[in-house]
Structure formats: structure tokens, C-alpha cells
Coordinates of C-alpha atoms and ligand atoms in Angstrom, one line a residue:
X6 CA -10.0 -8.8 0.2
X7 CA -13.1 -10.1 1.7
X8 CA -16.5 -8.6 1.1
X9 CA -16.9 -8.2 4.9
X10 CA -14.0 -5.8 4.9
X11 CA -15.3 -3.9 1.8
X12 CA -18.7 -3.0 3.2
X13 CA -17.9 -1.0 6.3
X14 CA -15.0 0.6 4.5
X15 CA -17.3 1.8 1.7
X16 CA -19.6 3.4 4.3
X17 CA -16.8 5.0 6.0
X18 CA -15.6 6.5 2.7
X19 CA -19.0 7.6 1.6
X20 CA -19.3 9.6 4.8
X21 CA -16.3 11.6 3.8
X22 CA -16.9 11.5 0.1
X23 CA -19.2 14.3 -0.8
X24 CA -16.8 17.1 0.0
X25 CA -13.7 15.3 0.9
X26 CA -11.5 18.2 1.6
X27 CA -13.6 20.8 3.3
X28 CA -16.0 18.8 5.3
X29 CA -13.8 16.3 7.0
X30 CA -10.7 18.5 7.2
X31 CA -12.7 21.0 9.1
X32 CA -14.2 18.5 11.5
X33 CA -10.8 16.9 12.2
X34 CA -9.2 20.3 12.6
X35 CA -12.0 21.4 14.9
X36 CA -11.6 18.3 16.9
X37 CA -7.9 18.7 17.0
X38 CA -8.3 22.4 18.1
X39 CA -10.8 21.3 20.8
X40 CA -8.4 18.7 22.1
X41 CA -5.6 21.2 22.2
X42 CA -7.8 23.5 24.2
X43 CA -8.6 20.7 26.6
X44 CA -4.9 19.8 26.9
X45 CA -4.2 23.5 27.7
X46 CA -6.8 23.7 30.4
X47 CA -5.7 20.4 31.8
X48 CA -2.2 21.6 32.0
X49 CA -3.3 24.9 33.6
X50 CA -5.4 23.2 36.3
X51 CA -2.9 20.5 37.1
X52 CA -0.2 23.2 37.4
X53 CA -2.4 25.4 39.6
X54 CA -3.4 22.4 41.8
X55 CA 0.2 21.3 42.2
X56 CA -0.5 18.1 40.2
X57 CA 2.2 19.2 37.8
X58 CA 5.0 16.7 38.5
X59 CA 4.3 13.6 36.4
X60 CA 5.3 10.1 37.5
X61 CA 8.8 9.1 36.5
X62 CA 8.4 5.6 35.1
X63 CA 11.9 4.8 33.7
X64 CA 14.7 4.3 36.2
X65 CA 17.1 5.7 33.7
X66 CA 16.7 7.6 30.4
X67 CA 18.5 5.0 28.3
X68 CA 17.7 2.1 26.1
X69 CA 18.6 -0.1 29.2
X70 CA 16.0 1.8 31.2
X71 CA 13.4 1.2 28.6
X72 CA 14.3 -2.5 28.4
X73 CA 14.0 -2.9 32.2
X74 CA 10.6 -1.2 32.0
X75 CA 9.3 -3.6 29.3
X76 CA 10.7 -6.5 31.3
X77 CA 9.0 -5.3 34.5
X78 CA 5.6 -6.3 33.0
X79 CA 4.1 -2.9 33.7
X80 CA 4.2 -2.1 30.1
X81 CA 1.4 -3.8 28.1
X82 CA 0.2 -1.2 25.5
X83 CA 3.1 -0.2 23.2
X84 CA 2.5 2.1 20.3
X85 CA 5.0 2.3 17.5
X86 CA 5.1 5.4 15.2
X87 CA 7.3 4.7 12.1
X88 CA 8.4 6.6 9.0
X89 CA 10.5 6.2 5.9
X90 CA 13.7 5.6 7.9
X91 CA 12.5 2.1 8.9
X92 CA 12.3 1.0 5.2
X93 CA 15.5 2.6 3.8
X94 CA 17.5 -0.6 4.6
X95 CA 15.0 -2.5 2.5
X96 CA 15.9 -0.3 -0.5
X97 CA 12.5 1.5 -0.5
X98 CA 12.8 5.0 -1.8
X99 CA 11.2 7.7 0.3
X100 CA 8.3 8.3 -2.0
X101 CA 7.2 11.8 -1.2
X102 CA 9.9 13.6 0.5
X103 CA 12.0 16.2 -1.3
X104 CA 15.7 15.7 -1.3
X105 CA 15.6 12.1 -2.3
X106 CA 16.4 12.9 -5.9
X107 CA 12.8 12.0 -6.8
X108 CA 11.6 15.4 -7.7
X109 CA 14.7 15.9 -9.8
X110 CA 13.7 12.9 -12.0
X111 CA 10.3 14.4 -12.7
X112 CA 11.3 16.9 -15.4
X113 CA 10.5 14.5 -18.3
X114 CA 6.8 14.4 -17.2
X115 CA 6.3 18.1 -18.0
X116 CA 4.6 18.8 -14.7
X117 CA 3.5 22.4 -13.9
X118 CA 5.4 22.0 -10.6
X119 CA 7.0 18.8 -9.2
X120 CA 4.5 18.2 -6.3
X121 CA 1.7 18.0 -8.9
X122 CA 2.5 14.4 -9.4
X123 CA 1.0 13.7 -5.9
X124 CA -1.8 16.2 -6.1
X125 CA -5.2 14.6 -6.3
X126 CA -6.8 17.2 -8.7
X127 CA -3.9 17.0 -11.1
X128 CA -3.9 13.2 -10.9
X129 CA -7.5 13.0 -11.9
X130 CA -6.8 15.0 -15.1
X131 CA -3.3 13.7 -15.8
X132 CA -2.7 10.3 -14.2
X133 CA 0.2 9.3 -16.5
X134 CA 3.1 10.9 -14.6
X135 CA 2.1 9.3 -11.4
X136 CA 1.9 5.8 -12.8
X137 CA 5.2 6.3 -14.8
X138 CA 6.8 7.3 -11.6
X139 CA 5.3 4.4 -9.7
X140 CA 6.7 2.0 -12.2
X141 CA 10.1 3.6 -12.0
X142 CA 10.2 3.5 -8.2
X143 CA 8.4 0.1 -7.8
X144 CA 10.5 -1.9 -5.3
X145 CA 12.2 -4.9 -6.7
X146 CA 11.5 -6.8 -3.6
X147 CA 9.2 -6.5 -0.6
X148 CA 11.5 -7.6 2.2
X149 CA 10.8 -6.2 5.6
X150 CA 13.7 -5.0 7.8
X151 CA 14.9 -6.1 11.3
X152 CA 12.9 -3.2 12.6
X153 CA 9.6 -4.4 10.9
X154 CA 10.2 -7.9 12.5
X155 CA 10.9 -6.4 15.9
X156 CA 7.4 -4.9 15.8
X157 CA 6.1 -8.4 14.8
X158 CA 7.8 -9.8 17.8
X159 CA 6.1 -7.1 20.0
X160 CA 2.8 -8.2 18.5
X161 CA 3.6 -11.9 19.1
X162 CA 4.4 -11.2 22.7
X163 CA 1.1 -9.4 23.2
X164 CA 2.7 -6.0 23.8
X165 CA 1.9 -4.1 20.6
X166 CA -1.3 -2.1 20.8
X167 CA -0.8 -0.7 17.3
X168 CA 1.7 0.6 14.8
X169 CA 1.1 4.0 13.2
X170 CA 3.0 4.1 9.9
X171 CA 3.6 6.9 7.5
X172 CA 4.9 4.4 5.0
X173 CA 3.0 3.2 2.0
X174 CA 5.3 0.3 1.1
X175 CA 3.2 -2.4 2.8
X176 CA 6.3 -3.9 4.5
X177 CA 4.5 -3.9 7.9
X178 CA 1.9 -6.3 6.4
X179 CA 4.6 -8.4 4.7
X180 CA 6.2 -8.7 8.2
X181 CA 3.0 -10.0 9.6
X182 CA 1.2 -7.1 11.1
X183 CA -2.5 -7.5 10.2
X184 CA -5.1 -4.8 9.4
X185 CA -6.1 -4.3 12.9
X186 CA -2.5 -3.9 14.2
X187 CA -1.8 -1.1 11.7
X188 CA -2.8 2.4 10.9
X189 CA -1.4 3.4 7.6
X190 CA -1.7 7.1 8.1
X191 CA -0.7 8.0 4.6
X192 CA -2.5 5.1 3.0
X193 CA -1.1 2.1 1.3
X194 CA -0.3 0.6 -2.1
X195 CA -1.7 -2.7 -0.8
X196 CA -5.2 -1.8 -2.1
X197 CA -6.6 0.5 -4.7
X198 CA -10.0 1.9 -5.4
X199 CA -12.0 3.2 -8.4
X200 CA -12.0 7.0 -7.9
X201 CA -15.7 7.3 -8.9
X202 CA -17.7 8.0 -5.7
X203 CA -20.6 6.0 -7.1
X204 CA -18.5 2.9 -7.7
X205 CA -15.4 2.7 -5.4
X206 CA -14.6 -0.9 -6.6
X207 CA -11.6 -2.3 -4.8
X208 CA -8.5 -3.8 -6.5
X209 CA -5.6 -5.6 -5.0
X210 CA -1.8 -5.1 -5.3
X211 CA -1.3 -7.8 -8.0
X212 CA -3.9 -6.2 -10.2
X213 CA -2.4 -2.7 -9.8
X214 CA 1.1 -4.0 -10.3
X215 CA 0.2 -5.6 -13.6
X216 CA -1.4 -2.4 -14.8
X217 CA 1.7 -0.3 -13.8
X218 CA 4.1 -2.6 -15.5
X219 CA 2.1 -2.9 -18.7
X220 CA 2.1 1.0 -18.9
X221 CA -1.7 1.0 -18.8
X222 CA -3.4 3.7 -16.9
X223 CA -5.5 1.6 -14.6
X224 CA -9.2 1.9 -15.3
X225 CA -12.1 0.4 -13.4
X226 CA -13.5 -2.7 -15.2
X227 CA -17.0 -1.8 -13.9
X228 CA -17.2 1.9 -14.8
X229 CA -14.0 2.8 -16.6
X230 CA -13.1 5.5 -14.1
X231 CA -9.5 5.8 -13.0
X232 CA -8.2 3.4 -10.3
X233 CA -5.9 4.9 -7.7
X234 CA -3.7 3.2 -5.1
X235 CA -5.0 4.0 -1.6
X236 CA -2.1 6.2 -0.8
X237 CA -3.0 9.7 0.5
X238 CA -2.4 12.3 -2.1
X239 CA -1.9 16.0 -1.3
X240 CA -5.4 17.4 -1.1
X241 CA -6.9 14.2 0.3
X242 CA -7.9 13.3 3.8
X243 CA -6.1 10.9 6.0
X244 CA -8.0 7.7 6.5
X245 CA -10.9 8.1 9.0
X246 CA -9.4 5.2 11.0
X247 CA -6.4 7.3 11.8
X248 CA -8.5 9.8 13.7
X249 CA -10.8 7.3 15.4
X250 CA -8.0 4.9 16.5
X251 CA -5.8 7.8 17.6
X252 CA -8.3 8.9 20.2
X253 CA -8.6 5.5 21.7
X254 CA -4.9 4.4 21.5
X255 CA -2.8 7.3 22.7
X256 CA -4.4 7.9 26.1
X257 CA -3.9 4.2 26.9
X258 CA -0.4 3.9 25.6
X259 CA 2.3 3.0 28.2
X260 CA 5.3 3.1 26.0
X261 CA 5.7 5.0 22.7
X262 CA 8.4 3.9 20.3
X263 CA 9.1 6.3 17.5
X264 CA 11.3 5.0 14.7
X265 CA 12.7 6.3 11.4
X266 CA 10.8 9.6 11.3
X267 CA 11.9 13.2 11.7
X268 CA 8.4 14.0 13.0
X269 CA 7.9 16.9 10.7
X270 CA 4.6 16.0 8.9
X271 CA 1.4 16.9 10.7
X272 CA -0.9 15.6 12.0
X273 CA 1.3 12.5 12.4
X274 CA 4.1 14.4 14.2
X275 CA 1.6 15.8 16.8
X276 CA 0.7 12.3 18.0
X277 CA 3.7 12.2 20.3
X278 CA 2.0 14.8 22.5
X279 CA -1.2 12.6 22.8
X280 CA 0.2 10.0 25.2
X281 CA -0.2 10.6 29.0
X282 CA 2.4 12.7 30.8
X283 CA 3.9 9.7 32.5
X284 CA 4.2 7.6 29.3
X285 CA 7.9 7.0 28.3
X286 CA 8.8 7.8 24.7
X287 CA 11.7 6.2 22.9
X288 CA 13.0 7.6 19.7
X289 CA 15.2 5.4 17.5
X290 CA 16.5 7.5 14.6
X291 CA 19.6 8.8 12.9
X292 CA 19.1 12.2 14.6
X293 CA 17.0 13.7 17.4
X294 CA 13.5 14.7 16.4
X295 CA 10.3 16.1 17.7
X296 CA 11.8 18.2 20.4
X297 CA 9.6 20.7 22.2
X298 CA 9.6 24.3 21.3
X299 CA 10.9 25.8 24.6
X300 CA 8.6 28.9 24.3
X301 CA 5.5 26.8 23.8
X302 CA 6.6 24.6 26.7
X303 CA 6.6 27.7 29.0
X304 CA 3.0 28.5 27.9
X305 CA 1.9 25.1 29.0
X306 CA 1.7 23.5 25.5
X307 CA 3.8 20.5 26.3
X308 CA 4.0 17.5 24.1
X309 CA 7.3 17.9 22.3
X310 CA 10.2 15.5 23.2
X311 CA 12.7 16.5 25.9
X312 CA 15.8 14.3 25.8
X313 CA 18.4 16.6 27.4
X314 CA 17.1 19.4 29.6
X315 CA 17.3 19.2 33.4
X316 CA 13.5 18.6 33.4
X317 CA 13.8 15.5 31.1
X318 CA 12.1 12.6 32.8
X319 CA 10.7 10.2 30.2
X320 CA 12.1 10.7 26.7
X321 CA 15.0 8.6 25.4
X322 CA 16.8 9.2 22.1
X323 CA 18.8 6.2 20.7
X324 CA 20.7 7.6 17.8
X325 CA 21.3 4.8 15.3
X326 CA 19.7 3.1 12.3
X327 CA 16.3 1.6 13.1
X328 CA 17.6 -1.9 12.6
X329 CA 20.6 -1.4 14.9
X330 CA 18.4 0.2 17.6
X331 CA 15.9 -2.6 17.4
X332 CA 18.6 -5.2 17.6
X333 CA 20.2 -3.5 20.6
X334 CA 16.8 -3.3 22.4
X335 CA 16.0 -6.9 21.6
X336 CA 19.4 -7.9 23.0
X337 CA 18.7 -6.1 26.3
X338 CA 15.3 -7.8 26.4
X339 CA 16.8 -11.2 25.8
X340 CA 15.0 -11.5 22.4
X341 CA 18.0 -11.1 20.1
X342 CA 18.3 -14.7 19.0
X343 CA 14.6 -14.9 18.5
X344 CA 14.6 -11.8 16.4
X345 CA 17.5 -12.9 14.3
X346 CA 15.9 -16.3 13.7
X347 CA 12.6 -14.6 12.7
X348 CA 14.4 -12.4 10.2
X349 CA 16.4 -15.3 8.7
X350 CA 13.4 -17.5 8.4
X351 CA 11.1 -14.9 6.8
X352 CA 13.8 -13.6 4.4
X353 CA 14.5 -17.2 3.3
X354 CA 10.8 -17.7 2.7
X355 CA 10.5 -14.5 0.6
X356 CA 13.7 -15.4 -1.3
X357 CA 12.4 -18.9 -2.2
X358 CA 9.1 -17.4 -3.4
X359 CA 11.0 -14.9 -5.5
X360 CA 13.0 -17.7 -7.0
X361 CA 9.9 -19.8 -7.7
X362 CA 9.5 -17.9 -11.0
X363 CA 6.9 -15.4 -10.1
X364 CA 9.5 -12.8 -9.0
X365 CA 7.9 -9.6 -7.8
X366 CA 4.4 -10.9 -7.9
X367 CA 5.3 -13.6 -5.5
X368 CA 6.4 -11.1 -3.0
X369 CA 3.1 -9.4 -3.3
X370 CA 1.4 -12.7 -2.8
X371 CA 3.6 -13.5 0.2
X372 CA 2.3 -10.3 1.6
X373 CA -1.3 -11.2 1.0
X374 CA -0.7 -14.7 2.3
X375 CA 0.6 -13.4 5.6
X376 CA -2.4 -11.2 6.0
X377 CA -5.2 -13.0 4.3
X378 CA -6.0 -16.0 6.5
X379 CA -8.6 -14.1 8.5
X380 CA -11.0 -11.5 7.2
X381 CA -9.5 -8.1 7.9
X382 CA -11.2 -6.1 10.7
X383 CA -11.0 -2.8 9.0
X384 CA -13.4 -0.9 11.2
Ligands
ZN418 ZN1 -15.5 2.0 -11.0

């Protein structure tokens, strides 16, 4: 990590630091509430003035329709929103969601209740269960999926405005998305910080990994406070960049691709409602998600997905794994061979680094190597 990236980041965090929960939660909620009011008024006026029928951009609500739109050249600002579903084929466990068997494994840690392991206040007093769990769940390999490389292809072709990820597994970075391409809404394991507000020293993934595997509770070498991976715990704020970028990106978005998320965690899920009314939205997922509440729709609170009603005009659901969906879309775009070649080449590179003796550390280094060349533009 360069010093250049550390400095603005520190300032940003100090802004939030004094009263992390109340202060900034309130302000973001206020802002969100304000925006909702504005949306409501906008809908009301556009309805009253007969401006209510939004432009229909796709010629057909199918993957083919989306592909033709991308190929038309009218689509230049694609946003991706991704969740745990894009990493499952990489063998990454869904770290925080119940129902993955994770919480069932927690009994041995004597937690007051299972979620405590990700609760910031509990962590500060009892960090051991979190780090034991991190060791247990640490991925054997950091190998991005077809879906991750599809996003890299969008970037290479100048079409990706940004990827908003709920994942903390750093696979977007390993696939070659750089700091500026990426909003890690729930934080990342890629960096860690000293929890002391006066210190906030940054540590990298290799450092953290070594501590985790040596069963040491990671302590800051400057001030001896705890060091915590930069993932967002319950009771912590989302990164400031999430809110600032969101306001710039979504109004300008001309195609939203949502992959591998059931759109149930706020405020992430609400992002689908922030694109313009004419912006097409493609969901690639094992099941439909994010659908509008019909009652709220009647009241003018649009925003939810509408794949099937007779009013559907822009939302497309492609029900498949994320990898299959991306391959199918790449095929329609004429990019399939290029995508497969990219996956093959990158996986071979990761495998050869794994074999070169450094095993998991090599994968971590591969990830920094693919990100490191230029100083990260964090803010
Ligand atoms: Zn420190």
C-alpha cells in the first residue's frame, strides 16, 4: 500500500471515527431519507405531468436484448452489483449469511449468541473467536471465477463504470479490478487496520494471514492495539466511499448488471432503485430477486425489479449460475473465446504461483501484483 493512498483514507476515517455509529449512520440515513422524498416527489410530478412513461431501451427483455443493447454502442456506463453467489464456484464460503452451516460451527467458541462473532463491540473485547473462525474459513486458493473475469473484460473494453461488491474475498482484485473500479460495500480482507483511532496503522493481507495461521491475535506493532481486517462488522458503518460513489454512479448508469445476490441486505439492495427509470437492469442469479412490492409501486415508490408484469419494460432475469450467465452473455456479444482464454491464462498463472512453493501466500501476492503497479486512487 502506498503512502499516497493511506493519507486520504485516514482523513476519511477520522471524519467518521469519533462516534462511528450514531454520527455517520444518522447522516447517511438522513440523506437516504431525503433522496427517497425527492424520488417520491419526482414520481408524483412526472406522473401528474404525463411524463410517466419511461423510455424503453431494450428491444426485448431477454439476454439477447441486453447483448444487442451493449453491442449498439449506446451503453457506456455499466455498473455491476455482485454478492456471494459470484464466489461460490470459487469455493469461498458465504462468510456472514446464516444457513451456510457457519453459525452451527460456532458453538465451541462459547459465544453469547452466534452473530456476536461479527459484532464490533464483542470483537474488541473477545477477538479470539473471530480469528479462529477466519482461520477455519480461510480460502485455500484465491482463484476468481468466470464471472469475475467477465467484469474484467467489461473493464478492458471501457464499459465498466464500477463494480459494487458485497463480498470480502478480494477476488475482484485478484481478477484485475483495481481500487478505483471497485466499491467493497462490506469491506475487504485485502487490508487491515489498527483499531485505535489515534493510530490506524495499515497492514496488508500477507501480514494478516500470517497472524491468523500462527494463532496469534493480531496486535499493532506500533501501539499494541488489536488489528482488524477492513471488513464491515455489525455495528460498523459502510465505507464512506460507498455513499459518495453511489450518488455519482447510479444516476449515470446505462446498464445495471446484478449477479449472485438475493438483494436482501440494505442499503446495498436499495441501489437497484437508484438508476434512472430508463436504465435496463439484468439479474443473473439462481432465483429472481429484488422484485417490487406491488403496494409500494402503487404509491409511487418504484425501484424494485419487475420481470414479469404487463408493465415490465426494462428488467431481465436470467436464471442460472453467475458463471453460466456470463458465458452466455459473452457468447452473444462475440466475446466467449476471449473470456475463456482470459480465464485459462489467469488460472494457469495462479496455479503456477501456487506450485512455486509459496502456496497460499503466493495467491495473496498474485492479488497484490495485479493491483499494485499504480498507486491506488482510494478517494
Ligand atoms: Zn496501532
